[in-house]
mmCIF file of C-alpha atoms in Angstrom:
data_model
loop_
_atom_site.group_PDB
_atom_site.id
_atom_site.type_symbol
_atom_site.label_atom_id
_atom_site.label_comp_id
_atom_site.label_asym_id
_atom_site.label_seq_id
_atom_site.Cartn_x
_atom_site.Cartn_y
_atom_site.Cartn_z
ATOM 1 C CA MET A 1 -36.235 19.615 12.872
ATOM 2 C CA SER A 2 -33.305 20.353 10.545
ATOM 3 C CA LEU A 3 -30.124 18.760 10.333
ATOM 4 C CA ARG A 4 -26.880 20.540 11.277
ATOM 5 C CA ILE A 5 -23.171 20.627 11.478
ATOM 6 C CA GLY A 6 -22.327 17.966 14.492
ATOM 7 C CA ASP A 7 -25.651 15.991 14.153
ATOM 8 C CA GLU A 8 -25.303 12.691 13.351
ATOM 9 C CA ALA A 9 -26.178 11.972 10.095
ATOM 10 C CA PRO A 10 -29.082 9.837 9.763
ATOM 11 C CA ASN A 11 -28.928 6.273 8.513
ATOM 12 C CA PHE A 12 -30.735 4.391 5.813
ATOM 13 C CA GLN A 13 -30.860 1.566 3.652
ATOM 14 C CA VAL A 14 -31.439 1.994 -0.017
ATOM 15 C CA GLN A 15 -31.328 0.493 -3.947
ATOM 16 C CA THR A 16 -28.153 2.323 -5.542
ATOM 17 C CA THR A 17 -27.239 1.909 -9.237
ATOM 18 C CA GLN A 18 -24.309 -0.338 -7.454
ATOM 19 C CA GLY A 19 -26.907 -2.245 -5.020
ATOM 20 C CA GLN A 20 -28.688 -2.238 -1.573
ATOM 21 C CA ILE A 21 -26.695 -0.429 0.867
ATOM 22 C CA ASP A 22 -27.180 0.496 4.679
ATOM 23 C CA PHE A 23 -25.398 4.217 4.717
ATOM 24 C CA HIS A 24 -23.543 4.338 7.928
ATOM 25 C CA GLN A 25 -21.915 0.674 7.156
ATOM 26 C CA TRP A 26 -21.065 2.098 3.460
ATOM 27 C CA ILE A 27 -19.440 5.025 4.918
ATOM 28 C CA GLY A 28 -17.027 2.752 7.080
ATOM 29 C CA ASN A 29 -14.110 4.649 8.574
ATOM 30 C CA GLY A 30 -14.235 7.178 5.901
ATOM 31 C CA TYR A 31 -15.716 10.532 5.026
ATOM 32 C CA ALA A 32 -18.374 10.645 2.713
ATOM 33 C CA VAL A 33 -19.904 13.218 0.380
ATOM 34 C CA LEU A 34 -23.644 12.748 -0.434
ATOM 35 C CA PHE A 35 -25.131 14.965 -3.433
ATOM 36 C CA SER A 36 -28.633 15.518 -4.265
ATOM 37 C CA HIS A 37 -30.212 16.103 -7.305
ATOM 38 C CA PRO A 38 -33.851 17.264 -8.113
ATOM 39 C CA LYS A 39 -34.212 15.072 -11.263
ATOM 40 C CA ASP A 40 -32.871 12.883 -13.796
ATOM 41 C CA PHE A 41 -31.503 14.261 -17.672
ATOM 42 C CA THR A 42 -31.367 17.719 -16.330
ATOM 43 C CA PRO A 43 -28.737 19.785 -17.849
ATOM 44 C CA VAL A 44 -26.989 21.258 -14.662
ATOM 45 C CA CYS A 45 -26.923 17.861 -12.475
ATOM 46 C CA THR A 46 -25.746 16.170 -15.828
ATOM 47 C CA THR A 47 -22.613 18.166 -15.793
ATOM 48 C CA GLU A 48 -22.278 17.738 -11.915
ATOM 49 C CA LEU A 49 -22.246 13.870 -11.903
ATOM 50 C CA GLY A 50 -19.910 13.925 -14.510
ATOM 51 C CA TYR A 51 -17.272 16.063 -12.918
ATOM 52 C CA MET A 52 -17.658 14.056 -9.651
ATOM 53 C CA ALA A 53 -16.769 11.021 -11.700
ATOM 54 C CA ARG A 54 -13.654 12.658 -13.373
ATOM 55 C CA ILE A 55 -12.519 14.179 -9.327
ATOM 56 C CA LYS A 56 -13.481 11.011 -7.811
ATOM 57 C CA PRO A 57 -9.657 9.912 -7.643
ATOM 58 C CA GLU A 58 -9.043 13.239 -5.676
ATOM 59 C CA PHE A 59 -11.846 12.327 -2.936
ATOM 60 C CA ASP A 60 -10.397 8.428 -3.055
ATOM 61 C CA LYS A 61 -6.803 10.065 -2.736
ATOM 62 C CA ARG A 62 -8.875 11.494 1.125
ATOM 63 C CA ASN A 63 -10.332 8.417 2.262
ATOM 64 C CA THR A 64 -13.776 9.860 0.840
ATOM 65 C CA LYS A 65 -16.520 8.239 -0.744
ATOM 66 C CA ILE A 66 -18.556 9.786 -3.105
ATOM 67 C CA ILE A 67 -22.604 8.838 -3.045
ATOM 68 C CA GLY A 68 -25.620 11.135 -5.197
ATOM 69 C CA LEU A 69 -29.103 10.832 -4.705
ATOM 70 C CA SER A 70 -31.518 11.687 -7.198
ATOM 71 C CA VAL A 71 -35.589 11.864 -7.090
ATOM 72 C CA ASP A 72 -36.121 9.436 -9.653
ATOM 73 C CA PRO A 73 -35.735 5.308 -9.690
ATOM 74 C CA VAL A 74 -32.436 3.705 -9.769
ATOM 75 C CA ASP A 75 -33.561 2.552 -13.460
ATOM 76 C CA ASP A 76 -33.623 5.754 -14.512
ATOM 77 C CA HIS A 77 -30.421 6.052 -13.258
ATOM 78 C CA GLN A 78 -28.685 3.781 -15.108
ATOM 79 C CA ARG A 79 -30.029 5.209 -18.059
ATOM 80 C CA TRP A 80 -28.790 8.532 -17.371
ATOM 81 C CA ALA A 81 -25.394 7.312 -16.318
ATOM 82 C CA LYS A 82 -25.571 6.576 -20.324
ATOM 83 C CA ASP A 83 -25.962 10.244 -21.142
ATOM 84 C CA ILE A 84 -23.966 11.673 -18.779
ATOM 85 C CA GLU A 85 -20.848 9.581 -20.075
ATOM 86 C CA GLU A 86 -21.916 10.830 -23.673
ATOM 87 C CA THR A 87 -22.013 14.478 -23.011
ATOM 88 C CA GLN A 88 -19.465 14.650 -19.874
ATOM 89 C CA GLY A 89 -16.758 12.233 -21.242
ATOM 90 C CA THR A 90 -16.998 10.193 -17.988
ATOM 91 C CA ALA A 91 -19.919 8.256 -16.431
ATOM 92 C CA PRO A 92 -20.728 7.786 -12.770
ATOM 93 C CA ASN A 93 -18.702 5.935 -11.057
ATOM 94 C CA TYR A 94 -19.899 5.805 -7.560
ATOM 95 C CA PRO A 95 -23.512 4.847 -5.954
ATOM 96 C CA ILE A 96 -26.761 6.680 -7.349
ATOM 97 C CA ILE A 97 -29.253 6.520 -4.667
ATOM 98 C CA GLY A 98 -32.954 5.886 -5.788
ATOM 99 C CA ASP A 99 -35.497 8.232 -3.690
ATOM 100 C CA ALA A 100 -38.599 8.029 -5.991
ATOM 101 C CA GLU A 101 -40.304 7.856 -2.463
ATOM 102 C CA LEU A 102 -38.569 10.989 -1.021
ATOM 103 C CA LYS A 103 -37.697 9.166 1.707
ATOM 104 C CA ILE A 104 -34.452 10.374 1.956
ATOM 105 C CA SER A 105 -34.885 13.849 0.777
ATOM 106 C CA LYS A 106 -37.385 14.099 3.442
ATOM 107 C CA LEU A 107 -35.161 12.450 6.230
ATOM 108 C CA TYR A 108 -32.353 14.752 5.086
ATOM 109 C CA ASP A 109 -34.714 17.937 5.182
ATOM 110 C CA MET A 110 -34.017 18.621 1.429
ATOM 111 C CA LEU A 111 -37.617 18.748 0.837
ATOM 112 C CA ALA A 112 -40.472 19.634 2.751
ATOM 113 C CA ALA A 113 -42.949 17.554 4.466
ATOM 114 C CA GLU A 114 -45.656 17.565 2.585
ATOM 115 C CA ALA A 115 -43.765 17.062 -0.626
ATOM 116 C CA GLN A 116 -45.398 14.341 -2.423
ATOM 117 C CA PRO A 117 -43.915 11.578 -4.909
ATOM 118 C CA GLY A 118 -45.043 11.805 -8.464
ATOM 119 C CA LYS A 119 -46.724 15.453 -7.705
ATOM 120 C CA ARG A 120 -43.693 17.620 -7.601
ATOM 121 C CA THR A 121 -43.740 20.733 -9.038
ATOM 122 C CA ALA A 122 -40.036 22.720 -10.119
ATOM 123 C CA ALA A 123 -40.559 24.673 -7.123
ATOM 124 C CA ASP A 124 -40.837 21.951 -4.992
ATOM 125 C CA ASN A 125 -37.436 20.207 -6.458
ATOM 126 C CA GLN A 126 -35.722 23.550 -5.513
ATOM 127 C CA THR A 127 -34.298 22.290 -2.197
ATOM 128 C CA VAL A 128 -33.512 19.105 -3.613
ATOM 129 C CA ARG A 129 -29.479 20.610 -4.786
ATOM 130 C CA THR A 130 -27.621 19.647 -1.559
ATOM 131 C CA VAL A 131 -24.109 18.346 -0.326
ATOM 132 C CA PHE A 132 -23.608 16.808 3.013
ATOM 133 C CA LEU A 133 -19.932 16.120 4.291
ATOM 134 C CA ILE A 134 -19.830 13.013 6.491
ATOM 135 C CA GLY A 135 -17.078 11.961 9.168
ATOM 136 C CA PRO A 136 -16.006 8.825 10.030
ATOM 137 C CA ASP A 137 -17.502 9.445 13.740
ATOM 138 C CA LYS A 138 -21.082 9.802 11.158
ATOM 139 C CA LYS A 139 -21.236 13.346 12.081
ATOM 140 C CA ILE A 140 -22.017 15.727 9.599
ATOM 141 C CA LYS A 141 -19.115 18.171 8.887
ATOM 142 C CA LEU A 142 -20.776 20.432 6.189
ATOM 143 C CA ILE A 143 -23.978 20.946 4.427
ATOM 144 C CA LEU A 144 -24.478 23.094 1.326
ATOM 145 C CA TYR A 145 -27.381 23.991 -0.090
ATOM 146 C CA TYR A 146 -28.002 25.246 -3.801
ATOM 147 C CA PRO A 147 -30.101 26.939 -5.917
ATOM 148 C CA ILE A 148 -31.865 25.185 -8.649
ATOM 149 C CA THR A 149 -30.418 27.448 -10.965
ATOM 150 C CA THR A 150 -26.516 27.474 -9.953
ATOM 151 C CA GLY A 151 -24.009 23.967 -10.137
ATOM 152 C CA ARG A 152 -22.423 23.529 -7.101
ATOM 153 C CA ASN A 153 -18.577 23.734 -6.813
ATOM 154 C CA PHE A 154 -17.113 20.550 -6.131
ATOM 155 C CA ASP A 155 -13.433 21.882 -5.674
ATOM 156 C CA GLU A 156 -14.563 23.933 -2.848
ATOM 157 C CA VAL A 157 -15.758 20.682 -0.857
ATOM 158 C CA LEU A 158 -12.405 19.172 -1.855
ATOM 159 C CA ARG A 159 -11.134 22.406 0.064
ATOM 160 C CA VAL A 160 -13.499 22.281 2.946
ATOM 161 C CA LEU A 161 -12.278 18.309 3.212
ATOM 162 C CA ASP A 162 -8.966 19.036 3.232
ATOM 163 C CA SER A 163 -9.288 21.424 5.962
ATOM 164 C CA ILE A 164 -11.635 19.459 8.461
ATOM 165 C CA GLN A 165 -9.031 16.554 7.821
ATOM 166 C CA LEU A 166 -6.257 18.860 8.984
ATOM 167 C CA THR A 167 -8.317 20.350 11.657
ATOM 168 C CA ALA A 168 -9.355 17.107 12.986
ATOM 169 C CA LYS A 169 -5.454 16.163 13.394
ATOM 170 C CA TYR A 170 -4.163 19.886 14.573
ATOM 171 C CA LYS A 171 -5.766 22.617 16.722
ATOM 172 C CA VAL A 172 -5.835 25.028 13.707
ATOM 173 C CA ALA A 173 -8.246 27.062 11.686
ATOM 174 C CA THR A 174 -7.453 27.550 8.082
ATOM 175 C CA PRO A 175 -7.987 30.583 6.175
ATOM 176 C CA ALA A 176 -9.817 31.698 3.069
ATOM 177 C CA ASN A 177 -9.203 29.965 -0.068
#
């Protein structure tokens, strides 16, 4: 069963680069952006994690936490953080989930059910470049799927977040751009 906007975001307990978390508790009374990556040390993902670290203050202003996910172990993420800082100028300043067993990736329908840890091909990784925006009510507000070849536009995620927060208070709709 696929997840849809308006569904409750599945909860999970997982190890991250900043320790063990319970996802719903970690979100608390704010918003959260969960964004996933097909592999550590890949060029496009490296630029995305660095960019998110640079614009994190914009999410903070909007009472929104950022959490990354990659289908590699936390130890690899910590080594990758040094590479991200060296190449992008900023290391991740938010937690990154270790999902080597693909549990969260499958829970959030990012990978096919038959995908196996350690037995993935490049084609199997393609659906793991996703973005979920989750509200304080733990409901999914936005889902974006990107092809493996294309980096994400996180400024668009900020724009949608602003719209969602505005329309949660007022009965309005926001225009294009």
